[in-house]
GROMACS .gro file of C-alpha atoms in nm:
model
  152
    1MET     CA    1   0.000   0.000   0.000
    2ARG     CA    2   0.128   0.342  -0.092
    3ILE     CA    3   0.040   0.601   0.172
    4SER     CA    4   0.010   0.936   0.000
    5ALA     CA    5   0.123   1.267   0.146
    6LYS     CA    6  -0.243   1.366   0.162
    7VAL     CA    7  -0.329   1.067   0.382
    8ASP     CA    8  -0.021   1.114   0.600
    9TYR     CA    9  -0.096   1.483   0.649
   10ALA     CA   10  -0.465   1.420   0.717
   11VAL     CA   11  -0.395   1.163   0.989
   12ARG     CA   12  -0.129   1.387   1.144
   13ALA     CA   13  -0.364   1.687   1.139
   14MET     CA   14  -0.633   1.480   1.311
   15CYS     CA   15  -0.380   1.371   1.575
   16GLU     CA   16  -0.279   1.732   1.635
   17LEU     CA   17  -0.642   1.834   1.681
   18ALA     CA   18  -0.714   1.536   1.906
   19ALA     CA   19  -0.414   1.612   2.125
   20HIS     CA   20  -0.512   1.978   2.166
   21THR     CA   21  -0.639   2.040   2.517
   22GLY     CA   22  -0.698   2.415   2.512
   23ASP     CA   23  -1.035   2.586   2.486
   24ALA     CA   24  -0.943   2.789   2.180
   25PRO     CA   25  -0.971   2.621   1.842
   26LEU     CA   26  -0.649   2.548   1.653
   27LYS     CA   27  -0.572   2.762   1.353
   28ALA     CA   28  -0.465   2.586   1.035
   29GLU     CA   29  -0.131   2.765   1.066
   30GLN     CA   30  -0.075   2.611   1.409
   31ILE     CA   31  -0.152   2.261   1.284
   32ALA     CA   32   0.068   2.310   0.977
   33SER     CA   33   0.358   2.438   1.186
   34ALA     CA   34   0.332   2.167   1.453
   35GLN     CA   35   0.321   1.885   1.198
   36GLU     CA   36   0.540   2.044   0.928
   37ILE     CA   37   0.260   2.030   0.670
   38PRO     CA   38   0.245   2.282   0.384
   39LEU     CA   39  -0.037   2.521   0.479
   40SER     CA   40  -0.204   2.532   0.138
   41PHE     CA   41  -0.212   2.152   0.125
   42LEU     CA   42  -0.348   2.133   0.480
   43GLU     CA   43  -0.628   2.379   0.408
   44ASN     CA   44  -0.761   2.151   0.132
   45ILE     CA   45  -0.735   1.849   0.361
   46LEU     CA   46  -0.924   2.029   0.637
   47VAL     CA   47  -1.210   2.092   0.392
   48ASP     CA   48  -1.232   1.716   0.328
   49LEU     CA   49  -1.218   1.640   0.701
   50ARG     CA   50  -1.490   1.898   0.773
   51ARG     CA   51  -1.707   1.755   0.494
   52ALA     CA   52  -1.665   1.408   0.650
   53GLY     CA   53  -1.784   1.544   0.985
   54PHE     CA   54  -1.456   1.490   1.169
   55VAL     CA   55  -1.368   1.856   1.231
   56ARG     CA   56  -1.562   2.178   1.278
   57SER     CA   57  -1.439   2.510   1.153
   58LEU     CA   58  -1.505   2.832   1.339
   59ARG     CA   59  -1.476   3.163   1.159
   60GLY     CA   60  -1.349   3.494   1.281
   61GLN     CA   61  -1.055   3.630   1.475
   62VAL     CA   62  -1.073   3.350   1.731
   63GLY     CA   63  -1.164   3.092   1.468
   64GLY     CA   64  -0.990   2.773   1.380
   65TYR     CA   65  -1.060   2.401   1.392
   66ARG     CA   66  -1.186   2.161   1.655
   67MET     CA   67  -1.272   1.795   1.661
   68ALA     CA   68  -1.637   1.745   1.566
   69LYS     CA   69  -1.655   1.403   1.728
   70PRO     CA   70  -1.440   1.212   1.977
   71ALA     CA   71  -1.105   1.093   1.843
   72SER     CA   72  -1.188   0.747   1.978
   73GLU     CA   73  -1.472   0.727   1.724
   74ILE     CA   74  -1.254   0.810   1.421
   75THR     CA   75  -1.031   0.538   1.280
   76THR     CA   76  -0.735   0.584   1.052
   77ALA     CA   77  -0.945   0.406   0.788
   78ASP     CA   78  -1.214   0.673   0.827
   79VAL     CA   79  -0.960   0.949   0.765
   80ILE     CA   80  -0.820   0.773   0.458
   81ARG     CA   81  -1.167   0.730   0.314
   82ALA     CA   82  -1.247   1.097   0.382
   83VAL     CA   83  -0.949   1.228   0.186
   84GLU     CA   84  -0.892   0.960  -0.078
   85GLY     CA   85  -1.190   0.727  -0.099
   86PRO     CA   86  -1.193   0.347  -0.061
   87LEU     CA   87  -0.902   0.175   0.112
   88ALA     CA   88  -0.843  -0.067  -0.171
   89ASP     CA   89  -0.952  -0.033  -0.527
   90VAL     CA   90  -0.815  -0.158  -0.855
   91ARG     CA   91  -0.804   0.102  -1.128
   92GLY     CA   92  -1.079   0.291  -0.947
   93MET     CA   93  -1.305  -0.013  -0.913
   94ARG     CA   94  -1.400  -0.210  -0.603
   95PRO     CA   95  -1.233  -0.554  -0.597
   96GLU     CA   96  -1.561  -0.742  -0.557
   97SER     CA   97  -1.685  -0.605  -0.890
   98LEU     CA   98  -1.388  -0.739  -1.085
   99ALA     CA   99  -1.352  -1.059  -1.282
  100PHE     CA  100  -1.033  -1.188  -1.436
  101THR     CA  101  -0.986  -1.468  -1.684
  102GLY     CA  102  -0.731  -1.729  -1.770
  103SER     CA  103  -0.411  -1.737  -1.568
  104ALA     CA  104  -0.524  -1.434  -1.362
  105ALA     CA  105  -0.866  -1.577  -1.269
  106SER     CA  106  -0.789  -1.591  -0.894
  107LEU     CA  107  -0.649  -1.237  -0.878
  108ARG     CA  108  -0.984  -1.098  -0.757
  109GLU     CA  109  -0.943  -1.302  -0.437
  110VAL     CA  110  -0.593  -1.160  -0.384
  111TRP     CA  111  -0.727  -0.804  -0.410
  112LEU     CA  112  -1.018  -0.885  -0.176
  113ALA     CA  113  -0.782  -1.039   0.079
  114THR     CA  114  -0.560  -0.731   0.056
  115ARG     CA  115  -0.856  -0.510   0.141
  116VAL     CA  116  -0.948  -0.728   0.438
  117SER     CA  117  -0.590  -0.711   0.561
  118LEU     CA  118  -0.584  -0.332   0.539
  119ARG     CA  119  -0.915  -0.308   0.722
  120ARG     CA  120  -0.788  -0.533   1.001
  121VAL     CA  121  -0.526  -0.272   1.081
  122LEU     CA  122  -0.671   0.062   0.980
  123GLU     CA  123  -1.023   0.008   1.117
  124ARG     CA  124  -0.889  -0.101   1.455
  125VAL     CA  125  -0.665   0.197   1.521
  126SER     CA  126  -0.842   0.516   1.620
  127ILE     CA  127  -0.697   0.865   1.617
  128ALA     CA  128  -0.717   0.853   1.999
  129ASP     CA  129  -0.507   0.534   1.997
  130VAL     CA  130  -0.237   0.702   1.790
  131VAL     CA  131  -0.230   1.012   2.012
  132ALA     CA  132  -0.212   0.797   2.326
  133GLY     CA  133   0.055   0.573   2.175
  134GLU     CA  134  -0.166   0.274   2.253
  135ILE     CA  135  -0.197   0.070   1.937
  136THR     CA  136  -0.423  -0.232   1.985
  137PRO     CA  137  -0.230  -0.549   2.076
  138ASP     CA  138  -0.334  -0.737   1.762
  139VAL     CA  139  -0.203  -0.455   1.543
  140ALA     CA  140   0.109  -0.404   1.755
  141ALA     CA  141   0.183  -0.778   1.725
  142LEU     CA  142   0.231  -0.731   1.351
  143LEU     CA  143   0.543  -0.529   1.432
  144ASP     CA  144   0.708  -0.846   1.564
  145ASP     CA  145   0.720  -0.980   1.209
  146PRO     CA  146   1.077  -0.953   1.077
  147ASP     CA  147   0.935  -0.810   0.753
  148ALA     CA  148   0.796  -0.507   0.936
  149LEU     CA  149   1.116  -0.309   0.880
  150VAL     CA  150   1.223  -0.465   0.553
  151PRO     CA  151   1.173  -0.226   0.261
  152HIS     CA  152   1.029  -0.431  -0.025
   0.00000   0.00000   0.00000
């Protein structure tokens, strides 16, 4: 799986908002600076996150962004879907709608299994988990695999 800059920045922005404990909303500039995200890129991401119902924007001099729902209710999969769409697609199509022939006939099952695998990680880790540094044990156990740090 290739994790785009947009996804990386969106998850990091959500973590920054979730970790914010002050009463005042966070300005986009504050989030961008704290997470080293280009401001213009972040502003577009925040629009997607607001549209998904994850953040609220407040206008005016004291405006900025706040979480719209608890970070424990937002998974990393939710954020990915908000900014890029489905977790796993093939040429823009959902794997279950594909059919292959001949020597590639079983490829549909490979793509479906890939999606299930991604979901097993990304749907189990909430933004609150990331901020707390408390990844679920089943996901953390995957890090024990020697391939975890091998760049393929």
